[in-house]
Each structure stands twice: as structure tokens, then as C-alpha cells.
Short mmCIF file of C-alpha atoms in Angstrom, two decimals:
data_model
loop_
_atom_site.label_atom_id
_atom_site.label_comp_id
_atom_site.label_asym_id
_atom_site.label_seq_id
_atom_site.Cartn_x
_atom_site.Cartn_y
_atom_site.Cartn_z
CA MET L 1 99.55 51.95 82.97
CA ARG L 2 99.46 52.24 86.75
CA ILE L 3 102.36 54.66 86.68
CA GLU L 4 100.71 56.71 83.91
CA ALA L 5 97.41 56.80 85.79
CA GLY L 6 99.18 57.74 89.00
CA GLY L 7 101.05 60.53 87.24
CA TRP L 8 97.83 61.83 85.72
CA LEU L 9 96.15 61.81 89.12
CA LEU L 10 99.08 63.61 90.72
CA GLY L 11 99.03 66.19 87.96
CA ALA L 12 95.30 66.71 88.36
CA ALA L 13 95.69 67.04 92.11
CA ALA L 14 98.48 69.59 91.67
CA ALA L 15 96.41 71.57 89.18
CA GLY L 16 93.47 71.50 91.55
CA ALA L 17 95.61 72.67 94.43
CA GLY L 18 97.00 75.44 92.24
CA ALA L 19 93.51 76.59 91.31
CA VAL L 20 92.49 76.65 94.97
CA TRP L 21 95.60 78.66 95.88
CA LEU L 22 94.95 81.11 93.02
CA TRP L 23 91.32 81.59 94.14
CA ARG L 24 92.38 82.25 97.73
CA HIS L 25 95.17 84.63 96.73
CA GLN L 26 93.58 86.28 93.68
CA ASP L 27 93.68 89.77 95.21
CA GLU L 28 97.44 89.51 95.74
CA VAL L 29 98.10 88.15 92.25
CA MET L 30 95.95 90.75 90.48
CA THR L 31 97.60 93.69 92.23
CA ARG L 32 101.25 92.65 91.85
CA ARG L 33 103.49 94.13 89.18
CA PRO L 34 103.51 93.70 86.27
CA VAL L 35 100.12 91.93 86.27
CA ASN L 36 98.44 94.91 87.90
CA GLU L 37 98.92 97.10 84.80
CA TRP L 38 96.59 94.71 82.98
CA THR L 39 94.26 94.25 85.96
CA PHE L 40 93.76 97.98 86.51
CA THR L 41 92.62 98.44 82.90
CA HIS L 42 90.50 95.30 82.56
CA MET L 43 88.36 95.08 85.69
CA ASN L 44 85.29 94.59 83.49
CA LEU L 45 86.71 91.21 82.42
CA LEU L 46 87.23 90.09 86.00
CA MET L 47 84.15 91.24 87.90
CA PRO L 48 80.44 91.89 87.32
CA THR L 49 79.82 95.51 86.28
CA GLU L 50 77.15 98.18 85.95
CA ASP L 51 77.59 100.92 83.38
CA VAL L 52 77.57 104.65 84.07
CA ARG L 53 76.26 106.06 80.81
CA ARG L 54 77.47 109.20 79.10
CA GLY L 55 74.94 111.46 77.38
CA GLY L 56 74.62 114.44 75.06
CA ASP L 57 77.47 116.25 73.35
CA VAL L 58 81.05 115.69 74.44
CA PHE L 59 82.38 118.61 76.46
CA PRO L 60 85.46 119.70 74.52
CA LEU L 61 88.91 119.64 76.04
CA PRO L 62 90.93 121.46 73.36
CA ARG L 63 94.43 120.09 72.86
CA ARG L 64 97.11 122.74 73.26
CA PRO L 65 100.19 120.60 73.91
CA ARG L 66 103.26 122.37 75.14
CA PRO L 67 106.56 121.18 76.59
CA LEU L 68 106.32 120.73 80.35
CA ASP L 69 109.87 121.58 81.33
CA VAL L 70 109.13 120.94 84.98
CA THR L 71 111.45 119.60 87.62
CA TYR L 72 110.65 118.86 91.23
CA GLY L 73 112.90 118.48 94.24
CA PHE L 74 112.75 115.12 95.96
CA GLU L 75 115.23 113.28 98.17
CA GLY L 76 117.91 115.91 97.72
CA ARG L 77 117.90 116.31 93.93
CA GLU L 78 115.89 117.77 91.07
CA ARG L 79 113.95 115.24 89.03
CA SER L 80 112.08 115.32 85.71
CA LEU L 81 108.56 114.15 84.88
CA ALA L 82 110.10 111.24 82.97
CA GLU L 83 111.75 110.19 86.23
CA LEU L 84 108.44 110.58 88.04
CA HIS L 85 106.71 108.23 85.61
CA ALA L 86 109.47 105.63 85.84
CA ARG L 87 109.85 105.83 89.62
CA THR L 88 106.11 105.83 90.40
CA ASN L 89 104.82 103.47 87.69
CA THR L 90 102.63 106.05 85.94
CA THR L 91 100.14 104.58 83.46
CA SER L 92 98.39 107.81 82.38
CA PHE L 93 99.13 111.49 82.89
CA VAL L 94 96.75 114.22 81.72
CA VAL L 95 97.21 117.91 82.56
CA LEU L 96 94.55 120.58 81.99
CA HIS L 97 95.28 124.28 82.18
CA GLY L 98 92.48 126.72 81.53
CA GLY L 99 90.31 123.78 80.49
CA GLU L 100 92.74 122.76 77.74
CA ILE L 101 94.88 119.63 77.53
CA VAL L 102 98.44 120.94 77.70
CA HIS L 103 99.99 117.53 78.28
CA GLU L 104 98.78 113.98 77.77
CA SER L 105 100.81 110.79 77.92
CA TYR L 106 100.12 107.11 78.53
CA PRO L 107 103.25 105.30 79.74
CA GLY L 108 101.31 102.19 80.80
CA ARG L 109 101.53 98.99 78.75
CA PHE L 110 97.75 98.79 78.26
CA ALA L 111 96.94 102.49 78.55
CA GLY L 112 95.38 104.88 76.05
CA ASN L 113 92.95 107.76 75.77
CA ASP L 114 89.99 105.38 75.40
CA VAL L 115 91.05 102.98 78.17
CA ARG L 116 89.08 102.99 81.43
CA PHE L 117 91.30 102.94 84.51
CA GLN L 118 90.47 101.51 87.91
CA MET L 119 90.07 104.62 90.07
CA PHE L 120 90.23 102.84 93.44
CA SER L 121 89.60 105.37 96.22
CA MET L 122 89.28 108.31 93.84
CA THR L 123 85.77 106.81 93.73
CA LYS L 124 85.24 108.13 97.27
CA SER L 125 85.45 111.70 96.02
CA VAL L 126 82.88 110.94 93.31
CA THR L 127 80.58 109.45 95.96
CA SER L 128 80.94 112.75 97.84
CA MET L 129 79.96 114.70 94.72
CA LEU L 130 76.85 112.54 94.35
CA ILE L 131 75.92 113.10 97.99
CA GLY L 132 76.24 116.86 97.49
CA ILE L 133 73.85 116.60 94.54
CA ALA L 134 71.39 114.47 96.54
CA LEU L 135 71.43 116.99 99.38
CA ASP L 136 70.72 119.81 96.96
CA GLU L 137 67.79 117.86 95.52
CA GLY L 138 66.39 117.06 98.96
CA ALA L 139 66.81 113.28 98.69
CA ILE L 140 69.07 113.59 101.76
CA LYS L 141 67.89 116.09 104.37
CA ASP L 142 71.05 117.09 106.21
CA VAL L 143 74.57 115.82 106.89
CA THR L 144 73.86 115.94 110.63
CA GLU L 145 71.36 113.08 110.29
CA PRO L 146 72.38 109.66 111.61
CA VAL L 147 73.19 107.24 108.81
CA THR L 148 70.72 104.76 110.33
CA ALA L 149 67.92 107.05 109.14
CA TYR L 150 68.68 105.59 105.70
CA CYS L 151 70.48 102.32 106.53
CA THR L 152 68.09 101.00 109.17
CA TRP L 153 69.77 97.60 109.18
CA LEU L 154 72.84 99.22 110.82
CA ALA L 155 70.84 99.98 113.97
CA GLY L 156 72.53 98.22 116.86
CA SER L 157 75.90 98.10 115.07
CA ALA L 158 78.88 100.34 115.84
CA PHE L 159 77.54 102.71 113.17
CA ASP L 160 74.40 103.38 115.20
CA GLY L 161 74.44 107.13 116.01
CA VAL L 162 77.18 108.00 113.50
CA THR L 163 76.20 110.98 111.32
CA ILE L 164 76.59 111.39 107.58
CA GLU L 165 79.03 114.24 108.22
CA GLN L 166 81.24 112.06 110.41
CA LEU L 167 81.37 109.44 107.66
CA LEU L 168 82.22 112.09 105.07
CA ASP L 169 85.12 113.21 107.25
CA MET L 170 86.38 109.67 108.00
CA SER L 171 85.65 110.29 111.67
CA SER L 172 83.09 107.60 112.44
CA GLY L 173 85.33 106.02 115.07
CA VAL L 174 84.38 102.57 113.73
CA GLY L 175 86.88 99.94 112.63
CA ASP L 176 90.67 99.80 112.61
CA LEU L 177 92.49 103.03 113.42
CA VAL L 178 94.78 102.44 110.42
CA GLU L 179 93.51 100.76 107.25
CA ASP L 180 96.20 98.19 106.52
CA HIS L 181 95.89 95.98 103.42
CA THR L 182 98.92 93.91 104.47
CA VAL L 183 97.31 92.48 107.63
CA ARG L 184 95.35 89.39 106.60
CA ASP L 185 92.58 89.60 109.20
CA SER L 186 92.26 93.41 109.25
CA LEU L 187 88.84 94.87 108.55
CA ILE L 188 89.84 96.09 105.09
CA SER L 189 91.34 92.68 104.21
CA ARG L 190 88.12 90.92 105.24
CA PHE L 191 86.17 93.50 103.26
CA ALA L 192 88.33 92.92 100.15
CA LYS L 193 87.95 89.14 100.41
CA ALA L 194 84.18 89.51 100.64
CA LEU L 195 84.24 91.70 97.51
CA THR L 196 86.01 89.21 95.27
CA GLY L 197 85.30 85.94 97.03
CA GLY L 198 81.51 86.07 97.21
CA GLY L 199 81.18 86.91 100.91
CA SER L 200 78.71 89.29 102.55
CA LEU L 201 79.71 92.94 102.79
CA HIS L 202 76.82 93.52 105.19
CA GLU L 203 78.25 90.95 107.60
CA VAL L 204 81.74 92.47 107.44
CA VAL L 205 80.47 96.01 107.96
CA SER L 206 78.08 95.02 110.75
CA SER L 207 80.89 93.22 112.56
CA ALA L 208 83.10 96.34 112.74
CA GLU L 209 83.76 97.51 116.29
CA ARG L 210 84.03 101.00 117.73
CA SER L 211 87.62 102.19 118.25
CA THR L 212 87.19 105.88 119.18
CA GLU L 213 84.44 108.38 119.88
CA ALA L 214 82.67 109.51 116.71
CA GLY L 215 83.69 112.91 115.38
CA THR L 216 86.94 113.21 117.33
CA GLN L 217 89.68 111.52 115.30
CA PHE L 218 90.51 110.97 111.63
CA SER L 219 90.64 107.30 110.74
CA TYR L 220 90.70 106.57 107.02
CA SER L 221 88.16 103.86 106.25
CA THR L 222 86.79 102.44 103.01
CA ILE L 223 84.05 100.95 105.18
CA ASP L 224 82.84 104.48 106.03
CA THR L 225 82.44 105.25 102.33
CA GLN L 226 80.73 101.93 101.65
CA VAL L 227 78.13 102.93 104.23
CA LEU L 228 77.80 106.32 102.50
CA GLY L 229 77.21 104.55 99.20
CA TRP L 230 74.47 102.39 100.71
CA MET L 231 72.97 105.49 102.31
CA LEU L 232 72.91 107.26 98.94
CA GLU L 233 71.25 104.30 97.24
CA SER L 234 68.61 104.12 99.97
CA ALA L 235 67.92 107.87 99.84
CA THR L 236 67.63 108.08 96.05
CA GLY L 237 66.10 104.70 95.25
CA ARG L 238 68.81 104.27 92.61
CA SER L 239 71.94 102.19 92.38
CA LEU L 240 75.18 104.19 92.48
CA ALA L 241 75.62 103.63 88.75
CA GLN L 242 72.09 104.76 87.94
CA TYR L 243 72.33 107.89 90.07
CA ALA L 244 75.80 108.72 88.72
CA THR L 245 74.48 108.32 85.18
CA GLU L 246 71.45 110.55 85.73
CA ARG L 247 72.97 113.30 87.84
CA LEU L 248 76.65 113.40 86.91
CA TRP L 249 78.09 111.42 84.00
CA SER L 250 75.38 112.30 81.48
CA ARG L 251 75.87 116.00 82.32
CA ILE L 252 79.65 116.48 82.25
CA GLY L 253 80.04 115.80 78.53
CA ALA L 254 81.97 112.58 79.06
CA GLU L 255 83.55 110.93 76.01
CA HIS L 256 82.99 107.40 77.23
CA ASP L 257 80.75 105.42 79.53
CA ALA L 258 82.28 104.64 82.90
CA TYR L 259 81.43 101.60 85.02
CA TYR L 260 81.41 100.32 88.57
CA TRP L 261 82.59 96.79 89.08
CA LEU L 262 80.36 94.92 91.51
CA THR L 263 80.81 92.30 94.20
CA ARG L 264 80.76 88.69 93.07
CA GLY L 265 78.33 87.78 95.84
CA ARG L 266 74.64 88.50 95.40
CA PRO L 267 73.10 90.95 95.53
CA HIS L 268 75.82 92.46 93.34
CA THR L 269 76.92 95.71 94.99
CA ALA L 270 79.01 98.63 93.77
CA VAL L 271 81.83 99.77 96.01
CA GLY L 272 81.23 103.44 96.78
CA GLY L 273 84.76 103.66 98.10
CA GLY L 274 86.64 102.11 95.22
CA SER L 275 85.12 100.46 92.13
CA LEU L 276 84.54 103.23 89.55
CA ASN L 277 86.47 102.94 86.27
CA ALA L 278 86.79 105.74 83.70
CA THR L 279 89.11 107.19 81.08
CA ALA L 280 91.75 109.67 82.18
CA ARG L 281 90.17 112.45 80.13
CA ASP L 282 86.75 111.89 81.71
CA ILE L 283 88.32 111.84 85.17
CA ALA L 284 89.88 115.18 84.20
CA ARG L 285 86.39 116.47 83.37
CA LEU L 286 85.34 115.64 86.93
CA GLY L 287 88.30 117.65 88.18
CA LEU L 288 87.40 120.56 85.90
CA LEU L 289 83.86 120.48 87.31
CA MET L 290 85.24 120.80 90.84
CA SER L 291 87.80 123.40 89.79
CA ARG L 292 85.00 125.57 88.42
CA GLY L 293 82.95 125.44 91.59
CA GLY L 294 80.54 122.70 90.48
CA GLU L 295 79.57 124.25 87.14
CA LEU L 296 80.46 122.97 83.68
CA ASN L 297 79.27 123.98 80.26
CA GLY L 298 76.95 126.60 81.71
CA GLN L 299 75.07 124.26 84.02
CA ARG L 300 75.18 123.82 87.77
CA ILE L 301 75.89 120.16 88.59
CA VAL L 302 77.42 120.11 92.10
CA PRO L 303 76.41 122.77 94.67
CA GLU L 304 79.07 125.46 94.99
CA GLN L 305 79.08 125.26 98.80
CA TRP L 306 79.76 121.52 98.53
CA VAL L 307 82.86 122.18 96.45
CA THR L 308 84.01 124.82 98.94
CA ARG L 309 83.49 122.36 101.80
CA SER L 310 85.63 119.80 99.97
CA ARG L 311 88.67 122.13 100.08
CA GLY L 312 88.69 122.10 103.91
CA ARG L 313 86.66 123.93 106.52
CA GLY L 314 88.87 124.42 109.56
CA VAL L 315 88.07 121.30 111.60
CA ALA L 316 91.07 120.88 113.92
CA HIS L 317 91.61 117.13 113.64
CA LEU L 318 91.23 117.29 109.83
CA GLU L 319 93.74 120.06 109.14
CA VAL L 320 96.91 119.46 107.12
CA GLY L 321 99.41 117.65 109.32
CA ALA L 322 96.83 116.75 112.00
CA LEU L 323 95.45 113.47 110.64
CA GLY L 324 97.62 111.26 112.82
CA PRO L 325 98.71 107.70 111.98
CA SER L 326 95.91 107.19 109.44
CA GLY L 327 97.12 109.98 107.12
CA TYR L 328 100.37 111.37 105.74
CA PRO L 329 101.66 114.69 107.14
CA HIS L 330 101.22 116.63 103.88
CA TYR L 331 97.47 115.95 103.83
CA GLY L 332 94.35 117.22 105.52
CA TYR L 333 90.88 115.86 104.82
CA SER L 334 87.37 117.06 104.17
CA ASN L 335 84.28 115.63 102.54
CA GLN L 336 86.06 112.55 101.08
CA TRP L 337 88.79 114.70 99.51
CA TRP L 338 92.41 115.12 100.61
CA THR L 339 93.32 118.76 101.23
CA LEU L 340 96.79 120.22 100.76
CA GLY L 341 96.63 123.66 102.39
CA GLY L 342 98.88 126.50 101.34
CA GLU L 343 97.91 129.80 99.77
CA ARG L 344 96.00 128.28 96.82
CA ARG L 345 94.46 125.39 98.82
CA PRO L 346 94.56 122.67 96.15
CA PHE L 347 92.83 119.39 96.92
CA THR L 348 93.02 115.90 95.47
CA ALA L 349 91.27 112.59 95.15
CA VAL L 350 93.66 109.73 95.91
CA GLY L 351 93.46 105.99 95.26
CA ILE L 352 95.69 103.13 96.32
CA HIS L 353 98.44 102.02 93.93
CA GLY L 354 98.97 105.67 92.93
CA GLN L 355 95.78 107.23 91.54
CA TYR L 356 95.38 111.03 91.70
CA LEU L 357 92.91 113.68 90.60
CA TYR L 358 94.68 116.90 91.59
CA VAL L 359 92.60 120.08 91.51
CA ASP L 360 94.04 123.58 91.91
CA PRO L 361 91.22 126.04 91.13
CA ASP L 362 93.32 129.17 91.73
CA ALA L 363 95.89 128.01 89.18
CA ASP L 364 93.13 126.67 86.89
CA VAL L 365 94.99 123.35 86.79
CA VAL L 366 93.66 119.78 86.88
CA ILE L 367 95.99 116.78 86.77
CA VAL L 368 95.11 113.11 86.43
CA LYS L 369 97.76 110.53 87.26
CA THR L 370 96.96 106.84 87.23
CA SER L 371 99.60 104.35 88.31
CA ALA L 372 100.34 100.72 89.04
CA TRP L 373 102.44 100.79 92.19
CA PRO L 374 103.69 97.42 93.47
CA ALA L 375 102.03 98.08 96.85
CA ALA L 376 98.65 99.52 97.77
CA ASP L 377 100.20 102.20 100.00
CA ASP L 378 103.67 103.67 99.58
CA PRO L 379 104.57 106.79 101.61
CA SER L 380 107.61 107.57 99.49
CA ARG L 381 105.88 107.25 96.12
CA ASP L 382 102.94 109.26 97.44
CA ALA L 383 105.17 112.07 98.71
CA GLU L 384 107.05 112.15 95.42
CA SER L 385 103.85 112.16 93.36
CA VAL L 386 102.25 115.01 95.32
CA THR L 387 105.50 117.00 95.17
CA ALA L 388 105.59 116.59 91.39
CA LEU L 389 101.92 117.48 90.90
CA ARG L 390 102.40 120.64 92.97
CA ALA L 391 105.42 121.53 90.85
CA VAL L 392 103.42 121.14 87.62
CA ALA L 393 100.61 123.34 88.97
CA ASP L 394 103.11 125.95 90.22
CA HIS L 395 104.85 126.00 86.84
CA LEU L 396 101.61 126.54 84.92
CA HIS L 397 100.38 129.13 87.41
CA GLU L 398 103.60 131.13 87.03
CA ASP L 399 103.49 130.67 83.27
CA GLN L 400 100.14 132.44 83.00
CA ARG L 401 101.17 135.48 85.06
#
């Protein structure tokens, strides 16, 4: 009996230790392959959520499927889209041309046209769209205002004096120069632990230190967008989900409700830089809205000048190839969107683990690619993905000539 009792106690202790380890390392477990394919389509089962409600008639995306006989050159050889999906862990791939679905596939294990995907930092671009709407309505006065005009509790922090525009351009000069998810005590790692572990986001953000002069250097930061989200909530008197419902989602003819997952700690908070979840088709509708200059279905939703601003505006340290160590050489940045330069000036929303909303207005092409990369950031997979998306847009643009 003593041996049996001792064995039971040892087993219980081991189980308890395992549970503690799992709690401490949950972020790592949830984002590793192959578990992440399930995680990225079931965030509503893991975290508190707030719905973003659709409304009215569904805006039609007519299906006109056609073979996409596209190849792209990468690492010295031509590759097919099937290779892209296998090599970059694609879970959904939707291509619009002229507002029609010309290609739609769901290679992911848990994917489908009614499945809501974790958008990660594609959410940042949606936050930008909402800010453009709030500016047009007068809820926010001007992007040159200091963010502390709305987030008074940041007075005295490193964000004191930083403008809304500098946050939109990832040029606040606050926090780590490079956002690195692999460094355990980096600012983004502490932020992520606070999100899922019940800590205080306010404490993490307030503790961030100044690294460079505001407005002088690009430094990609989810913290910057979190501050923008708080600013938007303060200015509008609405949660992000409520404002997105009223001003965006209910107006684009979405097929399905979207949702933000929220922090575990109270008060539950949406992550303006990364917690929106939506179907691939509805994400494509967002891209179509931007491709058409902020109008959809005969109604103005996002100001046209805001869309233009999001394609780049000639700021030297934000031009393609000038972002420095915090950005890849094929990108520029503006207004929470990644710019790609070139004659047609496409631009894209990007999220970690391989999420893309690629918009090429001149080619009338929108592409959604969701993925489940093994790592949050992967320069090679990113370069390959962008190369392939460009090739698809080029092919369709030439096809219509």
C-alpha cells in the first residue's frame, strides 16, 4: 500500500509539474507545427472573444474559377503554386481578379470557406482602416496630435510626445529596435506572456524605454499598434470590436461574423496589432475595399486619401529597401501597411506565421494567403511568398490586356 500510495503521489506530482510547464510554455506549444494549424483556426476556444458582427446583404464575390498556370522564380528555379503551398505551409489561398474569385483552395487540415483564421498582424492594417474612418468622422482630430491626448495614462512614459502619425509609421522610437519573438525577455515576449498569462498590458507598455528619436527610424512594433488601438477606443468610446462592427464589418457585406480574441487578464482587451479572426473570403473583401479606393458596393467606407496614404507617401526612412534591420529589403512601410514599390505600387498586410492580404489596385487583384509557418518570422518563406503573390498578380494583369 505504501508503494502504491507513493507511486500515486509521484504520478500526481509529475502531472502537476507537467501542467505548470504547459501553462508557462503555452505560447510555444500553440504555435508549433502541426498544432498551430488547429490553434490558428480555433482561437475562440482558447481565449475570451468579442464578436465583430456582419450586417445586411452579403456582398457577392462571383466564382469564376480558372486554372492558375503560374510559376515563380525562387532560389534559382521555377516553382509552382503547389510547391508554394507545400513549402510555406499554406492553409488558405483566395485570389480575386476584377472582384471575382478566380482561385480558391484550402490546403490546411482544419481550413474551409467558413473557417475563421487568426490574422495576426494583418489586424494592424485593419486598425489603420478604422483610424482613417475615425479621422473622417472627426472622432480623431489629426494624425499630428500626440497620442497622450487620448491615452492620458501614457503621460510620463516613453510614449509621451509621440504622435499618432509616428505610431502609424512604426517610428515611435519606443521599445526594442527589432521585434524578436525568440528572445524570452524581449518587449514583445513580455507582451505576449501578458496577453495569455493574465498579466497587465498597461504595465508592459508603460515600461517600454526610448531607443531612438521619434519619427526618424522604422522600428516594427506591435506595441505601437496596441497604443493605436487604445487611442481609437478612447476617441470613439467604443471597443475595437464594436467600432469595427459599426463602421466596417457591417458595411462590407461580410459572409460571417469576425471576432477579436481578448487578453485573459481583466479588463479583457482586444489586441489592435494582432487578434482579429475572419474567413479568407471576408479578408478578401477588406482587400477589395482597399483596392477600390475605400469604396464598396456604392458606398464610401474608408476615405480615399487614407487608402492612397497606405500605398506609401515618399518618407525617406519608410521607402522600399530603407527600413533597416526591423524590415526586409523588399518592403517599405506606410500607415500600418507594407509597401512593395514598383510601377503598380502594390501593398500588403502581413502577419507572423505567414499571413498575407496582398492588394494590387492597378491589376485589380487581391490575394489572401493564410499559413502556419513553424516560426513566427522566416525571411526565406516571406521572400518566397511575396515573390509568388507578385507572380500571380502579374499573370492576371497580363491576362486581362
